[in-house]
Short mmCIF file of C-alpha atoms and ligand atoms in Angstrom, two decimals:
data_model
loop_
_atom_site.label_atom_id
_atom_site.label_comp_id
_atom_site.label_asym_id
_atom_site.label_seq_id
_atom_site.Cartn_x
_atom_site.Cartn_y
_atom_site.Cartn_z
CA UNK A 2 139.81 -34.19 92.41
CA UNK A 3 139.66 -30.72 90.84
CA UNK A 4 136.57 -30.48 88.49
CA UNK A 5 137.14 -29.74 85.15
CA UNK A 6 134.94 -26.58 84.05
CA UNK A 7 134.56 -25.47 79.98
CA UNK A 8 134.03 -22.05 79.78
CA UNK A 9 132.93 -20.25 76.69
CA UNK A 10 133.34 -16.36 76.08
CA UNK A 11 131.56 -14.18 73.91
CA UNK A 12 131.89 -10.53 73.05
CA UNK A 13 131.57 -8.53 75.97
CA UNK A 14 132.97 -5.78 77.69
CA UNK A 15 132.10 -8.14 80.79
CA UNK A 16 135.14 -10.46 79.52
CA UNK A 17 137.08 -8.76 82.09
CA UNK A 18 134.86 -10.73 84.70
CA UNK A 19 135.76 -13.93 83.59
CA UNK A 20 139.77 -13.02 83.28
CA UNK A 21 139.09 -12.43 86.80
CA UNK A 22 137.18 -15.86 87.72
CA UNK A 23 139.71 -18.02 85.79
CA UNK A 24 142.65 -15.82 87.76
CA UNK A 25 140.86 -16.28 90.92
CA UNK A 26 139.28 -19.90 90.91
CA UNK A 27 142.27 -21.66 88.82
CA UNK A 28 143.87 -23.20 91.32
CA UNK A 29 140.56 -25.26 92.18
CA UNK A 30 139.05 -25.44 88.46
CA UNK A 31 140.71 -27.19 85.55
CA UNK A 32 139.60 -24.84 83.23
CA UNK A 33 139.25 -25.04 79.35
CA UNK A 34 139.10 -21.95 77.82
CA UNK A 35 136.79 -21.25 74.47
CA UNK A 36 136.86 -17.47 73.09
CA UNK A 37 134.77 -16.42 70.13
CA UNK A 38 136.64 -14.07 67.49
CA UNK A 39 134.66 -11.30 68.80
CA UNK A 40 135.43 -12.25 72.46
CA UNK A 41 139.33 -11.74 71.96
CA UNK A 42 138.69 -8.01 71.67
CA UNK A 43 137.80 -7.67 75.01
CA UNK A 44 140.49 -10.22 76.91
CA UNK A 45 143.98 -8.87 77.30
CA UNK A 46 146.82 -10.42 75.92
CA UNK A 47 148.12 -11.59 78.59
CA UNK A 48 144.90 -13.95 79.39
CA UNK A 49 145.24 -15.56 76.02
CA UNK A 50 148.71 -16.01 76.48
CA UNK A 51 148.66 -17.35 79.49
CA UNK A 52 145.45 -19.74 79.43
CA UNK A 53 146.06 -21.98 76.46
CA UNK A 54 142.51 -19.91 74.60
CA UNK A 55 141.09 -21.94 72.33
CA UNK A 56 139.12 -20.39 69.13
CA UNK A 57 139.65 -22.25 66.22
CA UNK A 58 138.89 -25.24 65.28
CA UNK A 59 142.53 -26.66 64.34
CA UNK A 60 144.14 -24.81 67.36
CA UNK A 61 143.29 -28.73 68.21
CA UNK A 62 143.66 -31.94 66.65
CA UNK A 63 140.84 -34.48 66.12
CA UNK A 64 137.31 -33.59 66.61
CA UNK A 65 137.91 -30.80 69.44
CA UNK A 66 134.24 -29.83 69.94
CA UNK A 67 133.53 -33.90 71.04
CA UNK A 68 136.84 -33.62 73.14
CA UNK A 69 135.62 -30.57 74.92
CA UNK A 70 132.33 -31.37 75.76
CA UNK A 71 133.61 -34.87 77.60
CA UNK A 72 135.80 -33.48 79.43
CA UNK A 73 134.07 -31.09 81.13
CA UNK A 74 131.90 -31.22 84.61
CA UNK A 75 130.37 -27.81 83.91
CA UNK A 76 129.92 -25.75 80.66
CA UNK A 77 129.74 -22.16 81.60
CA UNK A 78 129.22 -19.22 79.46
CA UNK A 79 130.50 -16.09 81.06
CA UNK A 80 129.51 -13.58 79.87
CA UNK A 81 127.00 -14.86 76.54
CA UNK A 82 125.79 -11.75 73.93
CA UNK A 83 122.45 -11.47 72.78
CA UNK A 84 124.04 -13.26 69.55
CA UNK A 85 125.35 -15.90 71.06
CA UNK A 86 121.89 -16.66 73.00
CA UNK A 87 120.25 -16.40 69.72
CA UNK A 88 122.52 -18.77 68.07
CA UNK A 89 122.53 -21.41 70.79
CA UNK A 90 118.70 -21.50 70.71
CA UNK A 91 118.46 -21.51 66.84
CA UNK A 92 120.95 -24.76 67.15
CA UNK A 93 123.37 -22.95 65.02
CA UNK A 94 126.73 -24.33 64.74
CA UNK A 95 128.90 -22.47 63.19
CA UNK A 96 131.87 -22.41 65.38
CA UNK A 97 133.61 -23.97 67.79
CA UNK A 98 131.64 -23.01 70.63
CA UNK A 99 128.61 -23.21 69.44
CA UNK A 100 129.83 -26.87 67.72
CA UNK A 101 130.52 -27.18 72.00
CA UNK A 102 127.47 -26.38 73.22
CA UNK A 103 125.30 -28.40 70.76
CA UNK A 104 127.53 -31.29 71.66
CA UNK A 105 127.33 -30.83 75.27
CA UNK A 106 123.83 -33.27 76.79
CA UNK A 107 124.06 -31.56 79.97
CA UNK A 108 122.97 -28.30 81.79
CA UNK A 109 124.70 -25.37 80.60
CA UNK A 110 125.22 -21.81 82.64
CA UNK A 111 124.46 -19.19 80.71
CA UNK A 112 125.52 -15.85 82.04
CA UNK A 113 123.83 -12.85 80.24
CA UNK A 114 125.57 -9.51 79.69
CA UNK A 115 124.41 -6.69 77.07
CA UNK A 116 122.65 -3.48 76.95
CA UNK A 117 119.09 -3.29 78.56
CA UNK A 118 117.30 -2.51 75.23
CA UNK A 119 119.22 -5.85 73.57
CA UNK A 120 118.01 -7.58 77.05
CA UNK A 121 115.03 -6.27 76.99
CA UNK A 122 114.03 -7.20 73.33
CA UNK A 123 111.60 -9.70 72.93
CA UNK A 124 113.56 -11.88 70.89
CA UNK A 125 116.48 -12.25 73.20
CA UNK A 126 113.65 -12.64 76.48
CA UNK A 127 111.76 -15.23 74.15
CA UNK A 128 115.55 -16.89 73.49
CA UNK A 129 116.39 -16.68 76.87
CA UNK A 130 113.14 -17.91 78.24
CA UNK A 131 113.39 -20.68 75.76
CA UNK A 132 116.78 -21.73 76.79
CA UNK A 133 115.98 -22.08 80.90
CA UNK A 134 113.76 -24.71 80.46
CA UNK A 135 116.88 -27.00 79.92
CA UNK A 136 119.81 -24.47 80.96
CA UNK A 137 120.42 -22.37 83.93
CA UNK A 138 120.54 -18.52 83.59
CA UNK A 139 121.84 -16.13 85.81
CA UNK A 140 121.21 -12.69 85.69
CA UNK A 141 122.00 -10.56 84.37
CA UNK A 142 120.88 -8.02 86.92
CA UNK A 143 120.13 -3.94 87.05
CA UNK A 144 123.26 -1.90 87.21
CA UNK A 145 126.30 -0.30 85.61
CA UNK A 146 126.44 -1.14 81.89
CA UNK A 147 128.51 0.26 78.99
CA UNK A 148 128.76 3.86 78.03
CA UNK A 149 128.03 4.84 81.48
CA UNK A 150 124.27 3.57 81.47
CA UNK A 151 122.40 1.64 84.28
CA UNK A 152 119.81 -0.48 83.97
CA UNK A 153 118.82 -4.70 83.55
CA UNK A 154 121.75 -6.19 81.42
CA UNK A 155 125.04 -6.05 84.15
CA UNK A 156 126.76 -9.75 84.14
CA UNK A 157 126.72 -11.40 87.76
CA UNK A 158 130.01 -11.08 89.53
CA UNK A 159 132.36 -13.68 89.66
CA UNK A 160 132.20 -14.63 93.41
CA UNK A 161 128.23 -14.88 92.80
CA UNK A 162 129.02 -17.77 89.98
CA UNK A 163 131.19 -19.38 91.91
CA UNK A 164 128.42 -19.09 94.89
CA UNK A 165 125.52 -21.04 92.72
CA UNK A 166 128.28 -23.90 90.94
CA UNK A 167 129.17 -24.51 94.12
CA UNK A 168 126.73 -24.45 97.29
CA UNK A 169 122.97 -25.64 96.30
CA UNK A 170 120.41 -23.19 95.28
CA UNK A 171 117.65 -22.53 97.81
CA UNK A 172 113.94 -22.25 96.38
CA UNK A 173 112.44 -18.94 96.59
CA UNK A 174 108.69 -17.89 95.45
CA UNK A 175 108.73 -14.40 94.30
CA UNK A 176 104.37 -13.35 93.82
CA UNK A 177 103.89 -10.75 91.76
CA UNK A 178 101.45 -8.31 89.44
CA UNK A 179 97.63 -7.86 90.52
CA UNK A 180 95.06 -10.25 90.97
CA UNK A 181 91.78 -9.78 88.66
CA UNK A 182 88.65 -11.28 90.25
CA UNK A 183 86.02 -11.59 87.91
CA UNK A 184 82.54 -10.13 88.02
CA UNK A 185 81.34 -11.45 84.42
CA UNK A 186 82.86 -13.53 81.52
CA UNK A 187 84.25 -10.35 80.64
CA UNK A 188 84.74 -7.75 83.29
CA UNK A 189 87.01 -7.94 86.27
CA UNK A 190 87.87 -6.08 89.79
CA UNK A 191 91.59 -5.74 89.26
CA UNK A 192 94.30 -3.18 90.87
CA UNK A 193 96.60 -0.47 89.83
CA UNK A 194 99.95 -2.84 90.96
CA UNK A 195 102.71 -2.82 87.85
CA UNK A 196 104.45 -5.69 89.13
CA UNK A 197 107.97 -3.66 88.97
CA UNK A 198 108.80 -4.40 92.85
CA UNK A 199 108.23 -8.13 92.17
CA UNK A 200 110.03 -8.49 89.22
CA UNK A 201 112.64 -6.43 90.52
CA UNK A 202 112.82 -8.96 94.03
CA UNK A 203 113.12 -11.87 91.31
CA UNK A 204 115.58 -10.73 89.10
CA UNK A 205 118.34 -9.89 91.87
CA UNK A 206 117.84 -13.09 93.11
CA UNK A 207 118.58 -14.90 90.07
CA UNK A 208 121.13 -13.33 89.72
CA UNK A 209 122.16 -14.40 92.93
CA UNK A 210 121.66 -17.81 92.46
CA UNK A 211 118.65 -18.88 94.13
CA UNK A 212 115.82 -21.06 92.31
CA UNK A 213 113.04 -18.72 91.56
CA UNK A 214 109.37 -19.45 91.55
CA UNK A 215 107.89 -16.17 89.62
CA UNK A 216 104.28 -16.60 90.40
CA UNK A 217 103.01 -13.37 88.05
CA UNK A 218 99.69 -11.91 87.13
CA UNK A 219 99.06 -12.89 83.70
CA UNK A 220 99.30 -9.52 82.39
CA UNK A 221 102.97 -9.32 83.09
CA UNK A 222 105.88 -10.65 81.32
CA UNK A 223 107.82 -13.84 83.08
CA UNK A 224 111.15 -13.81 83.68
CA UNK A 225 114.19 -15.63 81.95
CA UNK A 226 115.54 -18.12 84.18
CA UNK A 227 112.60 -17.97 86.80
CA UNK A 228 110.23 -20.90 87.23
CA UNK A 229 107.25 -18.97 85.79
CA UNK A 230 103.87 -19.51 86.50
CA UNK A 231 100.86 -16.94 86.44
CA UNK A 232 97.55 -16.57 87.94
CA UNK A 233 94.67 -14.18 87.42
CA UNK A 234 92.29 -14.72 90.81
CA UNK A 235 93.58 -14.86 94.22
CA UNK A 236 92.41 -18.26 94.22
CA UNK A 237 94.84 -19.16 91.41
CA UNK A 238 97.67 -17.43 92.97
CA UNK A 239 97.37 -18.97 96.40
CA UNK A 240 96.70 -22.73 94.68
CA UNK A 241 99.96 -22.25 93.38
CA UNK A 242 102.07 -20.46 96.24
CA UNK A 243 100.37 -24.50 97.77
CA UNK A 244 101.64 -26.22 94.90
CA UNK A 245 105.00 -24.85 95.07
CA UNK A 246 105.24 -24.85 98.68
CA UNK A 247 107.45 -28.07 99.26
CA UNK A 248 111.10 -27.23 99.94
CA UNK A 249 110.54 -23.40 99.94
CA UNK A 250 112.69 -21.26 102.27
CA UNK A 251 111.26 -18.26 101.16
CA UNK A 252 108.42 -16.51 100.05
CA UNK A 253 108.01 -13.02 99.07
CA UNK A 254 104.16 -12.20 98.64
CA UNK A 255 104.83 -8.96 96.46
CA UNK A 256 102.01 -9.51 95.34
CA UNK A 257 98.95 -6.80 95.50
CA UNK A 258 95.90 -9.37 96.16
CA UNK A 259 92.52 -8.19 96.32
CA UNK A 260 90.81 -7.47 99.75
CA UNK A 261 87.53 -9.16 98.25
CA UNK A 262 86.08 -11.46 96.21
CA UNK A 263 82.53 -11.54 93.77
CA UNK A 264 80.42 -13.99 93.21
CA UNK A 265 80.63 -14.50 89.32
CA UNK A 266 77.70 -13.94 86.81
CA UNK A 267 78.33 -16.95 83.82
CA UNK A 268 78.35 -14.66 80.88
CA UNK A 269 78.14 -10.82 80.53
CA UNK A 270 76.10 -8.33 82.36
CA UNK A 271 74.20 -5.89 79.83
CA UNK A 272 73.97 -2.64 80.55
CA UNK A 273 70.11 -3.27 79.34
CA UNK A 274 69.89 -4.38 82.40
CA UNK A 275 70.16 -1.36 84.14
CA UNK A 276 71.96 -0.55 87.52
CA UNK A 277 73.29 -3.68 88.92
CA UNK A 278 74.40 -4.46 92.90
CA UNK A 279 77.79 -5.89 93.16
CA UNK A 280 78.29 -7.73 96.57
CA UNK A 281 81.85 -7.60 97.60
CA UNK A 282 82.92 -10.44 100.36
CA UNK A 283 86.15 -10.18 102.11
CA UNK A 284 88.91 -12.18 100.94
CA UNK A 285 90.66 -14.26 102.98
CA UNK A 286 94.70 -13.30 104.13
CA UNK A 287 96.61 -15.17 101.92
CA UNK A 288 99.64 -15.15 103.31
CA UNK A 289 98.54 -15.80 106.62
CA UNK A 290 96.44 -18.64 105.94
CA UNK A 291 100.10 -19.81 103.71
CA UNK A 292 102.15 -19.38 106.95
CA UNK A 293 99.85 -21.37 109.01
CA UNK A 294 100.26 -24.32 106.54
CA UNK A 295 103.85 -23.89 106.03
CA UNK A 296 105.38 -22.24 109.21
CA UNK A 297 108.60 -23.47 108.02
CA UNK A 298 108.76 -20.83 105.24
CA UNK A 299 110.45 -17.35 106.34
CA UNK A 300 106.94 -15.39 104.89
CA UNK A 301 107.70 -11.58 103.64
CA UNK A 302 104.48 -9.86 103.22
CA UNK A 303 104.28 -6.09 101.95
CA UNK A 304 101.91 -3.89 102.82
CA UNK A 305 100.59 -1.08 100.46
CA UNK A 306 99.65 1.86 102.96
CA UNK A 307 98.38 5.47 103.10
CA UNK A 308 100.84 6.35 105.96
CA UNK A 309 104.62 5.46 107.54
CA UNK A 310 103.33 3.14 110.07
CA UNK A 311 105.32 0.69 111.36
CA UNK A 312 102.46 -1.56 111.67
CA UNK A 313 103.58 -4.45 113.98
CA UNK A 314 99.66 -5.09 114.45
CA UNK A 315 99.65 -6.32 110.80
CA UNK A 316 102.84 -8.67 111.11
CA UNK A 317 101.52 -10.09 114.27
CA UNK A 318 98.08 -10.56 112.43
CA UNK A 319 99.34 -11.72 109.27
CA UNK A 320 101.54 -14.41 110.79
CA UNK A 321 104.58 -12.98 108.50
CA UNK A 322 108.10 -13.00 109.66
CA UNK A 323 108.61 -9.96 107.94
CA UNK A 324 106.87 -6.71 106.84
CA UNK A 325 107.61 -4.61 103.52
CA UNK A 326 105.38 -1.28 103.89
CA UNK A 327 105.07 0.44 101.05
CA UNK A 328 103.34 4.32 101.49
CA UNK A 329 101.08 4.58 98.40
CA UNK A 330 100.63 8.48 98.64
CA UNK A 331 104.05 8.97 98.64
CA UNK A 332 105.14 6.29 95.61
CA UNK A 333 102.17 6.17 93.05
CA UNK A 334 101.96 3.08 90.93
CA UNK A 335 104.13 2.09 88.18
CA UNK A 336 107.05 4.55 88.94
CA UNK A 337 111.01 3.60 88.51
CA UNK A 338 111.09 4.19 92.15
CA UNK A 339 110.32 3.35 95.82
CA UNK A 340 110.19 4.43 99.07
CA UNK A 341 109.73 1.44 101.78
CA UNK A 342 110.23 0.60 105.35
CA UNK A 343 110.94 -3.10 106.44
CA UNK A 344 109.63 -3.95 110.08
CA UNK A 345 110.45 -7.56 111.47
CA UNK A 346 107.97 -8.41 114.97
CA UNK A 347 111.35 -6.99 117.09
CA UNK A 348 112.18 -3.64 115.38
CA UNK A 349 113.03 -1.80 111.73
CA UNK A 350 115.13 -2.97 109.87
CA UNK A 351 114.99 -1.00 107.11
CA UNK A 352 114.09 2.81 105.81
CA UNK A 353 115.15 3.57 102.42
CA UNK A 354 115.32 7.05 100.98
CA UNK A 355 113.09 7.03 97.03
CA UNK A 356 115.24 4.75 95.15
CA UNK A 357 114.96 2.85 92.04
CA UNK A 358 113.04 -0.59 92.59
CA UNK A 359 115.53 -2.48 92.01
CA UNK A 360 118.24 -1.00 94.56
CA UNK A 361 115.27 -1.31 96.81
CA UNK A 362 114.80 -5.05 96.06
CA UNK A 363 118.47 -5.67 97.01
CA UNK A 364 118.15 -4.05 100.02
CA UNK A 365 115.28 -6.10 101.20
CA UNK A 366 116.88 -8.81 100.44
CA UNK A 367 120.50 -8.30 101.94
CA UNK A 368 118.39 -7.38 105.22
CA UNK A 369 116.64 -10.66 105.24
CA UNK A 370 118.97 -13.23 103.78
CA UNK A 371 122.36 -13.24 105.05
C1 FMN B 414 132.45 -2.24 72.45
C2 FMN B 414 131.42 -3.30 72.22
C3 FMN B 414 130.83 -3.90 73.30
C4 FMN B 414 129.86 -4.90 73.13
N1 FMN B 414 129.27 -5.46 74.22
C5 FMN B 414 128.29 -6.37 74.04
C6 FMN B 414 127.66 -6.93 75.16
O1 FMN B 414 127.95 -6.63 76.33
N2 FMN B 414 126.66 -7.84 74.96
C7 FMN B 414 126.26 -8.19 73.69
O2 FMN B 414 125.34 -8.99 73.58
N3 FMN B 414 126.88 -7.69 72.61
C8 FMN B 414 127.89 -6.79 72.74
N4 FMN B 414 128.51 -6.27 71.65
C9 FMN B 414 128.13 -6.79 70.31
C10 FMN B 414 128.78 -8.16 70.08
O3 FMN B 414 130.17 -8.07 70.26
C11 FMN B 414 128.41 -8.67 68.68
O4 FMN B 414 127.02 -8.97 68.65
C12 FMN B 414 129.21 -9.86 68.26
O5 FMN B 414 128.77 -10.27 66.99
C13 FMN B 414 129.10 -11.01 69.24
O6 FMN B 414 129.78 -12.14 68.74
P1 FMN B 414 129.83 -13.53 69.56
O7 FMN B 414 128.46 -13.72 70.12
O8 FMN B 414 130.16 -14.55 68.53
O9 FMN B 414 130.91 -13.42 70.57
C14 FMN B 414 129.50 -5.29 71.80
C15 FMN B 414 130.13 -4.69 70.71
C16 FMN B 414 131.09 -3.71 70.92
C17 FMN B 414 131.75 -3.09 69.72
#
């Protein structure tokens, strides 16, 4: 039996997408079609023509919002505006798809598609971030967006959505940000890592379709969509890569951990004090003590280095299946852009010009996960 999917459309340029998933999936979907005002000027005529669009509420009889949300298997909205996120997390019902979507008990997609600055803005990330706790979002991703600008905000592509209704969603951990190991109540050994090459990993594979586990530093954002949690010691981060462990098939430890660990003083060392000795002990590898517990998980490590190596010595001691090395005199913290090799124990796989993080992050990932 064909499944019956509802799909809402808001005011996008990306409403070309969704002509195209309706004209492509329709022979295996019974679709019901619900355009916003400001949707219809982006669909052609010929799509509203041809697919019975509904908009208003007496282009039905009866109580059409009820009607629609029984009927349907899967509520979809491809592609949502920062607007319409806004409005389905206020509860606002003001029209008929909204009415829909209020109506509707069950999980909603919600596919993202708008500028990066109205991504971007906290409201919409607090909106979105709201709205995954009971709704699945995908995307939107870094790419080509209106006007001829690139950056977070493109709308997944239609054979991606189709991907993640239809085959189920593998679980991921994405680990992220620095660690901060305390040496008081107050101060901390931290790192110079931005988190950017984490988030970026993350982000294209939501929008892919896989179940994310964003395990971030504290002091950076989560991530719409993402299962977010955040750490501040190493000891935090690797509880939780342990807690998260069960039915992972991945794990990317982007994450720059520190190579030791203090003993903590309760309270605050005063400079009245005077000097002070700080002993450093070495940390344990996380990643390879995470393998050895889980060898089951496919384990990318990266490795922030002061040369090209292709260090197959570090892969073989870390236990990882595969090796992101990063060269941190060439690509200085917090820039737009890397420069990596990928190494697996056989061979490279990898060796990427300086590109922006995010092209990188799909890289690694189309080498890895086929
Ligand atoms: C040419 C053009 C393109 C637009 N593209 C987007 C977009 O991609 N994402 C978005 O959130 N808003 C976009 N907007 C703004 C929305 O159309 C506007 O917020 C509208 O009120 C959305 O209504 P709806 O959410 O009820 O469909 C665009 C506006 C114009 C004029």
């Amino acid at each position: 039996m064909k499944k019956n999917i509802l799909l809402g459309l808001t005011g996008s340029i990306a409403c070309s997408k969704a002509e195209q998933f309706v004209q492509e999936y329709k022979e295996i979907y019974n679709f019901k079609i619900i355009a916003t005002h400001s949707s219809k000027n982006y669909l052609s005529d010929k799509f509203l023509a041809e697919n019975n669009v509904i908009s208003d509420w007496d282009d039905l009889n009866g109580s059409p919002h009820i009607d629609l949300a029984r009927f349907s298997d899967l509520f979809i909205i491809y592609p949502a505006t920062a607007n319409f996120i806004a409005k389905i997390n206020s509860g606002i019902a003001d029209d008929l798809l909204t009415s829909t979507v209020l109506m509707f008990n069950k999980t909603i997609y919600i596919c993202p598609a708008m500028h990066e600055e109205m991504y971007l803005n906290n409201k919409t990330q607090h909106n979105l971030l709201e709205l995954s706790r009971d709704n699945i979002i995908l995307g939107p991703r870094y790419g080509n967006l209106d006007i001829g600008d690139i950056g977070y905000g493109r709308m997944i592509e239609p054979k991606e959505l189709y991907n993640t209704i239809t085959k189920s969603k593998e679980k991921i951990i994405v680990t992220s940000g620095p660690t901060s190991e305390p040496i008081d109540d107050v101060k901390v050994i931290t790192n110079k890592s931005s988190g950017k090459q984490g988030k970026s990993i993350a982000i294209e594979l939501l929008a892919k379709g896989y179940e994310v586990i964003y395990i971030h530093s504290s002091s950076i954002s989560p991530i719409p969509g993402a299962v977010n949690y955040s750490f501040n010691t190493s000891k935090e981060l690797f509880e939780l890569m342990c807690d998260e462990s069960e039915n992972t098939k991945y794990i990317f430890m982007v994450a720059a951990v520190s190579d030791f660990t203090i003993e903590k003083v309760e309270g605050k060392i005063s400079r009245k004090n005077g000097e002070i000795n700080i002993t450093f002990q070495q940390n344990f590898d996380l990643i390879q003590k995470f393998k050895s517990q889980n060898p089951h998980i496919v384990c990318i490590a990266f490795s922030a280095q002061i040369d090209n190596d292709e260090n197959f010595n570090k892969l073989i001691s870390k236990n990882a299946d595969y090796l992101v090395i990063n060269n941190i005199v060439e690509n200085s913290f917090g820039s737009e852009t890397n420069k990596i090799k990928l190494i697996n124990k056989d061979k490279l796989l990898l060796n990427t010009g300086v590109e922006e993080k995010n092209i990188v992050a799909s890289k690694i990932i189309d080498s890895i996960i086929k």
